[in-house]
PDB file of C-alpha atoms and ligand atoms in Angstrom:
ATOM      1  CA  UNK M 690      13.800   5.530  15.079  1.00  0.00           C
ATOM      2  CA  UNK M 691      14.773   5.492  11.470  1.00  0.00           C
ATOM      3  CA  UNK M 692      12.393   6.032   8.465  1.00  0.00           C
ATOM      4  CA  UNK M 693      11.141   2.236   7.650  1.00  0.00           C
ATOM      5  CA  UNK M 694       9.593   2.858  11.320  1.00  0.00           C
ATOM      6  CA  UNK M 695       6.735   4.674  10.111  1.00  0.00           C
ATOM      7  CA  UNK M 696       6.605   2.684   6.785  1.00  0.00           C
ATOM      8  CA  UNK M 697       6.419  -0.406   8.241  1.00  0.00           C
ATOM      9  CA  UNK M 698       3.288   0.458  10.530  1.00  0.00           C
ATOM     10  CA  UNK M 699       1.601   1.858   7.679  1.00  0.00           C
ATOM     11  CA  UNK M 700       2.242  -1.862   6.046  1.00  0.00           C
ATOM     12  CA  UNK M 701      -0.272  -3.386   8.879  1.00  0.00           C
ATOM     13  CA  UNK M 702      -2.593  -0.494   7.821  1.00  0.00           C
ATOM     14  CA  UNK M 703      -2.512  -1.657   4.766  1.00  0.00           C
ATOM     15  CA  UNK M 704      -2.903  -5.068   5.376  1.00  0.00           C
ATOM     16  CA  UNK M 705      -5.830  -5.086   7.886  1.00  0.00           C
ATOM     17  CA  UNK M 706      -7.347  -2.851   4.817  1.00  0.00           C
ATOM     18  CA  UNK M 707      -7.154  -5.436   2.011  1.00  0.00           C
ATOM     19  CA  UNK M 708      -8.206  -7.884   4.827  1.00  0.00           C
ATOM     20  CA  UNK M 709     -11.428  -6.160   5.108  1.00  0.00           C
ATOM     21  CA  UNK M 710     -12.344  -6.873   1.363  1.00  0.00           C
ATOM     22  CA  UNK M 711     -10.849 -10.000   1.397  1.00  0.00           C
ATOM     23  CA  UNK M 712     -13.736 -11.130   3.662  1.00  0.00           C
ATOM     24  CA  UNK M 713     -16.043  -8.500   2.833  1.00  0.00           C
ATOM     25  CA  UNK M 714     -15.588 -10.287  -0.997  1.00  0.00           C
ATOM     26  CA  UNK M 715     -15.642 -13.819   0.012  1.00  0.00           C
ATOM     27  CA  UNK M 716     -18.987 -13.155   1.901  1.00  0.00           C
ATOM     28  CA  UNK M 717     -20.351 -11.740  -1.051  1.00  0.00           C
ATOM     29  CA  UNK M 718     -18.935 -14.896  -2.965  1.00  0.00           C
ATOM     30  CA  UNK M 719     -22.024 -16.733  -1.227  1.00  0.00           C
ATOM     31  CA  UNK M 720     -24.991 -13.775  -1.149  1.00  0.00           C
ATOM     32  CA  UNK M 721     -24.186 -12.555  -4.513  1.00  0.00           C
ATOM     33  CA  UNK M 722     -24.048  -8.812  -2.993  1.00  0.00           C
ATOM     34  CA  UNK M 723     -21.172  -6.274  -2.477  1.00  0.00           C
ATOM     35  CA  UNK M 724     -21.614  -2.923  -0.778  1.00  0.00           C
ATOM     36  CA  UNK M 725     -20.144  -0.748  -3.467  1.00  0.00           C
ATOM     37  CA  UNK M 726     -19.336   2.147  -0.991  1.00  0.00           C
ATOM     38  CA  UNK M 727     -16.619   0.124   0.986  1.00  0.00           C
ATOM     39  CA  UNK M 728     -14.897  -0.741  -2.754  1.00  0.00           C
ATOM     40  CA  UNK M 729     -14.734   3.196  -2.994  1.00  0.00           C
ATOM     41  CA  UNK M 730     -13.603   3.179   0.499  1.00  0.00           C
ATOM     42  CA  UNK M 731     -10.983   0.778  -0.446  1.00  0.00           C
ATOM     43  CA  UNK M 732      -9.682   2.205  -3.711  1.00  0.00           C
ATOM     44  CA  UNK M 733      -9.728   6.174  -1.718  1.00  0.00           C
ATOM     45  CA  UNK M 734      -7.115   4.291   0.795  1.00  0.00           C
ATOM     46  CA  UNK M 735      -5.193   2.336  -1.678  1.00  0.00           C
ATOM     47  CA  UNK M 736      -5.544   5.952  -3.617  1.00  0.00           C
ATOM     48  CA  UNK M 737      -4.519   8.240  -0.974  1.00  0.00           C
ATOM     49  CA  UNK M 738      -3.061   6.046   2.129  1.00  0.00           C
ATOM     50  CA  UNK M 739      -1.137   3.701   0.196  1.00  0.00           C
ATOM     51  CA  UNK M 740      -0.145   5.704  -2.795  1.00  0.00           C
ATOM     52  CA  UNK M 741       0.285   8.924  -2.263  1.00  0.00           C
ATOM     53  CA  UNK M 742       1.282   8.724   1.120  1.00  0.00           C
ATOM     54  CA  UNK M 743       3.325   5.538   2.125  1.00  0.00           C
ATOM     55  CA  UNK M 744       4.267   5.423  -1.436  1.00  0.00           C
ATOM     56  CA  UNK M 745       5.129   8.947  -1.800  1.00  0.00           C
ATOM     57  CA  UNK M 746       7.418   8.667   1.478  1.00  0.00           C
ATOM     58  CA  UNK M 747       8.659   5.411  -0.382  1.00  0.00           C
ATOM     59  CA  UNK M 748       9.624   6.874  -3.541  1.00  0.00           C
ATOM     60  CA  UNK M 749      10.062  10.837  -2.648  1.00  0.00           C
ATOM     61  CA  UNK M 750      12.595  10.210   0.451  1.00  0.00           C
ATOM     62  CA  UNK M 751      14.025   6.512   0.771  1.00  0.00           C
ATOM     63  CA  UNK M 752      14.942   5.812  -3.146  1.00  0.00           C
ATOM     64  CA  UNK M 753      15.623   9.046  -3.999  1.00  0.00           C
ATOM     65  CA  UNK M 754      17.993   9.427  -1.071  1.00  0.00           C
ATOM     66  CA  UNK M 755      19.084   6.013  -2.330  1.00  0.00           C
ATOM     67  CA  UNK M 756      19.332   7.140  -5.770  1.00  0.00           C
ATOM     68  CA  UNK M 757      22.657   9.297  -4.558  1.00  0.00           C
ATOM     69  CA  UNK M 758      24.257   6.349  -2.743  1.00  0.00           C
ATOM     70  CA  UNK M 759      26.624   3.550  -4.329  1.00  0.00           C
ATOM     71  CA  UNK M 760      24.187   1.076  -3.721  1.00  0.00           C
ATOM     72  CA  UNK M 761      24.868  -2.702  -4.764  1.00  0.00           C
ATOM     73  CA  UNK M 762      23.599  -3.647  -8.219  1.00  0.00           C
ATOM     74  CA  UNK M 763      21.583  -6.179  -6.298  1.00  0.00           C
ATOM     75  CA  UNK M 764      19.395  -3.135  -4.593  1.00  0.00           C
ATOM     76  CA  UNK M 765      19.269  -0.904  -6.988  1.00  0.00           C
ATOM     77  CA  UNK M 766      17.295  -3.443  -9.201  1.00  0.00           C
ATOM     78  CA  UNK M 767      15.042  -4.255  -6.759  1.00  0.00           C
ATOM     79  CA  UNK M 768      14.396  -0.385  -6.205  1.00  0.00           C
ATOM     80  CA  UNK M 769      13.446  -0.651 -10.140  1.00  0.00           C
ATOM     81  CA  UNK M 770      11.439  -3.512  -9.023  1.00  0.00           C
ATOM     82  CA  UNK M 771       9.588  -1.998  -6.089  1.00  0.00           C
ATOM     83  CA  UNK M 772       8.847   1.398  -8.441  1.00  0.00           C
ATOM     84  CA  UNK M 773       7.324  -0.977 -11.332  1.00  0.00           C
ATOM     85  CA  UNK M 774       5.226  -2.558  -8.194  1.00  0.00           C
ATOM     86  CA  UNK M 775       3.784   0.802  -7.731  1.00  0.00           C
ATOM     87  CA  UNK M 776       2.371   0.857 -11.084  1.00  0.00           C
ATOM     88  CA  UNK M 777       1.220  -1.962 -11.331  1.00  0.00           C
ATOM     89  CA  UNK M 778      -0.827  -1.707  -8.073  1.00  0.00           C
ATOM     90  CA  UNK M 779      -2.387   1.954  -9.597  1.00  0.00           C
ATOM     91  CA  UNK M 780      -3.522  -0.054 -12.544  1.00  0.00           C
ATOM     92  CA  UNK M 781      -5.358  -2.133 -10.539  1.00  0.00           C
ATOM     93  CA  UNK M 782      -6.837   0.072  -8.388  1.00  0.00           C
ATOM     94  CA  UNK M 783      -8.190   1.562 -12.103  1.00  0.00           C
ATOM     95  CA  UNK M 784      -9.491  -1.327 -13.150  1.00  0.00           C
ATOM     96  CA  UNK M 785     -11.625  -1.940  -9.364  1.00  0.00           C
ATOM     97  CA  UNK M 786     -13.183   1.860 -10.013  1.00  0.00           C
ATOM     98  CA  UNK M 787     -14.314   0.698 -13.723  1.00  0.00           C
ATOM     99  CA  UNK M 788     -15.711  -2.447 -12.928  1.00  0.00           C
ATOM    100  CA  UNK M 789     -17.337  -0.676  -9.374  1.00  0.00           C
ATOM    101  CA  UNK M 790     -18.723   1.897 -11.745  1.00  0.00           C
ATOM    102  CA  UNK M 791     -20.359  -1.170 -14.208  1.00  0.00           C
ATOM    103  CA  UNK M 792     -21.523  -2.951 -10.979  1.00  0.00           C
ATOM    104  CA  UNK M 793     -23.129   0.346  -9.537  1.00  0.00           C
ATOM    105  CA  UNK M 794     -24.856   0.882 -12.818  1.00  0.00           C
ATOM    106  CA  UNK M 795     -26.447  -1.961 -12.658  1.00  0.00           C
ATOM    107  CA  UNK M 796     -24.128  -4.800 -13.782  1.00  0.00           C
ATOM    108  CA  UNK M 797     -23.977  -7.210 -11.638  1.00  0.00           C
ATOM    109  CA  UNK M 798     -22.155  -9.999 -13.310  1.00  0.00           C
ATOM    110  CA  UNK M 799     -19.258  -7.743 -12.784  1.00  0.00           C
ATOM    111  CA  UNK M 800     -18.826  -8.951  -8.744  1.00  0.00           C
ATOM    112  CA  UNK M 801     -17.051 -11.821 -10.370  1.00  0.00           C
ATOM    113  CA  UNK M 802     -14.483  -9.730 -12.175  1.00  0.00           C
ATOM    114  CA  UNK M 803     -14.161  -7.270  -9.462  1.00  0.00           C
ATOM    115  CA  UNK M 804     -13.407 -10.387  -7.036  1.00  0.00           C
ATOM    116  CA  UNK M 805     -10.669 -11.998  -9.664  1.00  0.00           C
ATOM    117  CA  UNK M 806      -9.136  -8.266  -9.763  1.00  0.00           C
ATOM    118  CA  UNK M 807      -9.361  -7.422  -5.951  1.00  0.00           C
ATOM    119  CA  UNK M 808      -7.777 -11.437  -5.172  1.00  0.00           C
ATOM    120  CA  UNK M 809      -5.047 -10.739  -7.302  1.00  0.00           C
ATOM    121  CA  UNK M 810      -4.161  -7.217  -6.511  1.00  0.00           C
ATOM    122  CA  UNK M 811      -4.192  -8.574  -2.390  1.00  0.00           C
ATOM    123  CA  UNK M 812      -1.788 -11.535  -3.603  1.00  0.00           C
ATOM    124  CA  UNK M 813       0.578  -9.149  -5.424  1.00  0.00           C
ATOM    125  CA  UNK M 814       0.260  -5.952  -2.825  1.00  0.00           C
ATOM    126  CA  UNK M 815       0.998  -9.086   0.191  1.00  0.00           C
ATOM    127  CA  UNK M 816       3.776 -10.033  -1.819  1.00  0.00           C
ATOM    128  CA  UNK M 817       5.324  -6.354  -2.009  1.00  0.00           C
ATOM    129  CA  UNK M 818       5.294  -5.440   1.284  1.00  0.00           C
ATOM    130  CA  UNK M 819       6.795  -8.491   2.168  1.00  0.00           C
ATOM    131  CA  UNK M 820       9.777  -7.636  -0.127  1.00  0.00           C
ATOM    132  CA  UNK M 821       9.803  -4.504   1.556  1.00  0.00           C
ATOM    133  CA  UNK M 822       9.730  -5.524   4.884  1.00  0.00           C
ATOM    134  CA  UNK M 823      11.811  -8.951   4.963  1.00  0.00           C
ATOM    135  CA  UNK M 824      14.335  -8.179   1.768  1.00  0.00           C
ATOM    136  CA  UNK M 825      14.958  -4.802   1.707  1.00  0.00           C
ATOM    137  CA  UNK M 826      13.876  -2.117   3.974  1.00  0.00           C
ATOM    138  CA  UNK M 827      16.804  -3.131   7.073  1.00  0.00           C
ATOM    139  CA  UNK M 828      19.457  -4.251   4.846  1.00  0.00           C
ATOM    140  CA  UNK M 829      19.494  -0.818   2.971  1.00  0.00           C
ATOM    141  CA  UNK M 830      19.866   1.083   5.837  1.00  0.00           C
ATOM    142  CA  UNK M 831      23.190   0.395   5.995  1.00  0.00           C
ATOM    143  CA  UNK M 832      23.640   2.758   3.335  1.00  0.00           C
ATOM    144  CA  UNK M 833      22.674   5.916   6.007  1.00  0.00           C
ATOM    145  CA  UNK M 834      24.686   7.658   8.485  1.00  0.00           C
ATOM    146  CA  UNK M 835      22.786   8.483  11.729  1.00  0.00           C
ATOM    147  CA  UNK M 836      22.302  12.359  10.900  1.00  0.00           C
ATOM    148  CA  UNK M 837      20.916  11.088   7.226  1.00  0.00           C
ATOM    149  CA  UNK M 838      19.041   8.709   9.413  1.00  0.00           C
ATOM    150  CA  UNK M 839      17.174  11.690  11.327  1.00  0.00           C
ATOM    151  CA  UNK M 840      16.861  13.619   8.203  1.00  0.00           C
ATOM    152  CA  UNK M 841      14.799  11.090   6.386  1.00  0.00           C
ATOM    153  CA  UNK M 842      12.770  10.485   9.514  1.00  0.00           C
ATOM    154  CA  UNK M 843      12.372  14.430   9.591  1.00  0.00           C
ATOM    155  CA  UNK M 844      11.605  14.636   6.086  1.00  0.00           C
ATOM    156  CA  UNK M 845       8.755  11.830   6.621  1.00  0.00           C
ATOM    157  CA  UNK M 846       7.365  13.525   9.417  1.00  0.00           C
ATOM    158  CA  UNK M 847       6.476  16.427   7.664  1.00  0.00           C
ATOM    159  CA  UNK M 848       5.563  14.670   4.521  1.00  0.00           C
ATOM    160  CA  UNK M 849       3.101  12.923   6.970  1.00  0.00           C
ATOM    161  CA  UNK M 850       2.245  16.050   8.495  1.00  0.00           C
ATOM    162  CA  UNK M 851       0.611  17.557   5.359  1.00  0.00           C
ATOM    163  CA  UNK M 852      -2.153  13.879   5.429  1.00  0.00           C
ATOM    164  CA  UNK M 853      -5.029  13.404   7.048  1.00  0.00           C
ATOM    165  CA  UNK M 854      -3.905   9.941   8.278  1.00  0.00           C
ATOM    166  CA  UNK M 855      -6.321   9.589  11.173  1.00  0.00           C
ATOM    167  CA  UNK M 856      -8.955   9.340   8.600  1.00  0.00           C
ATOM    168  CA  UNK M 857      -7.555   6.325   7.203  1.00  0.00           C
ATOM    169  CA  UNK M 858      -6.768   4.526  10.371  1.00  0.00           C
ATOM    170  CA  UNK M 859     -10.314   5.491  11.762  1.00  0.00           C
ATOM    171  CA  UNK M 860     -11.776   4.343   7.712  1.00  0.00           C
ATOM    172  CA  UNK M 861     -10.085   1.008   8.773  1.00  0.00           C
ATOM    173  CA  UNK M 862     -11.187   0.727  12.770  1.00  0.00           C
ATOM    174  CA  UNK M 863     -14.905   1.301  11.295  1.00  0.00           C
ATOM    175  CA  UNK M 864     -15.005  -1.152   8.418  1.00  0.00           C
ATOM    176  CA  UNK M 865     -13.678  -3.650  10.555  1.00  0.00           C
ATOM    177  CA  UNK M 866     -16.159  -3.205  12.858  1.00  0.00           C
ATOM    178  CA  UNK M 867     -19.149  -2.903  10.416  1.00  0.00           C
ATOM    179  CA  UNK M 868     -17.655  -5.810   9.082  1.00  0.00           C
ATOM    180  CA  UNK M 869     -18.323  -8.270  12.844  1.00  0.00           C
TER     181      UNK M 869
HETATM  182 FE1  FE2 K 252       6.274  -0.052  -1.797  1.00  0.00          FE
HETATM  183 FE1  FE2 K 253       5.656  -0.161   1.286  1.00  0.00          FE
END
């Protein structure tokens, strides 16, 4: 097993999670009404799961380890690329807490924003792990022997070891099934 292993499961976690409040949004599209509990539950996970976890493995052990190789101009922009992703994604998460905040306070002409902010933050995150999974993550492993292989798999292991990452897969399991 080499390190995208791990990454690339946490990809469907991520995707059944912005499914969720893709539907969860689109129902309240026709009843007017959003629970604003599973938007926190959404922005903790995009918060802790995918940022500071699958993220963190991202950035912390896969670019930097290839940060020290020769990679091909070619990757090494679309590392650059995949790190400005990142940002962009927090920002949006930061934007969904201030409008959630508004909406919870009573404004609820805000669903409307929070819906344009949530569809385009799904369309851009989809888009990203795509380039991650199709583009990038295989052809770069090239760059690894097999011990450097096991070491980033090690490494990610205990990174992993230090989350609570049943709490986000059991977050998901229950919103999914609140949401039938
Ligand atoms: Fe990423
Ligand atoms: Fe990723």
């Amino acid at each position: 097993m080499m390190v995208i292993g791990p990454l690339m499961i946490e990809h469907r976690l991520i995707e059944r999670m912005v499914n969720i409040l893709d539907k969860e949004l689109q129902r309240a599209g026709k009843n007017g009404i959003i629970n604003p509990a599973d938007l926190d539950s959404f922005v903790e996970f995009m918060r802790v799961y995918a940022d500071k976890c699958h993220h963190g493995k991202e950035e912390g052990i896969l670019f930097a380890e290839l940060g020290r190789k020769d990679v091909s101009r070619e990757h090494r922009k679309v590392i650059l690329e995949l790190v400005s992703d990142h940002i962009f994604g927090r920002s949006q998460v930061a934007k969904l807490v201030a409008l959630n905040a508004d909406y919870k306070a009573g404004d609820k002409g805000k669903l409307k924003e929070i819906t344009e902010v949530f569809s385009g933050l799904a369309v851009f995150y989809t888009a990203h792990i795509r380039k991650e999974d199709k583009d990038f993550f295989i052809p770069v492993m090239r760059y690894f022997s097999p011990a450097e292989h096991q070491a980033m798999l090690k490494a990610s292991n205990e990174f992993d070891s230090n989350m609570d990452l049943a709490k986000y897969q059991e977050m998901v399991l229950s919103m999914e099934k609140a949401l039938k």
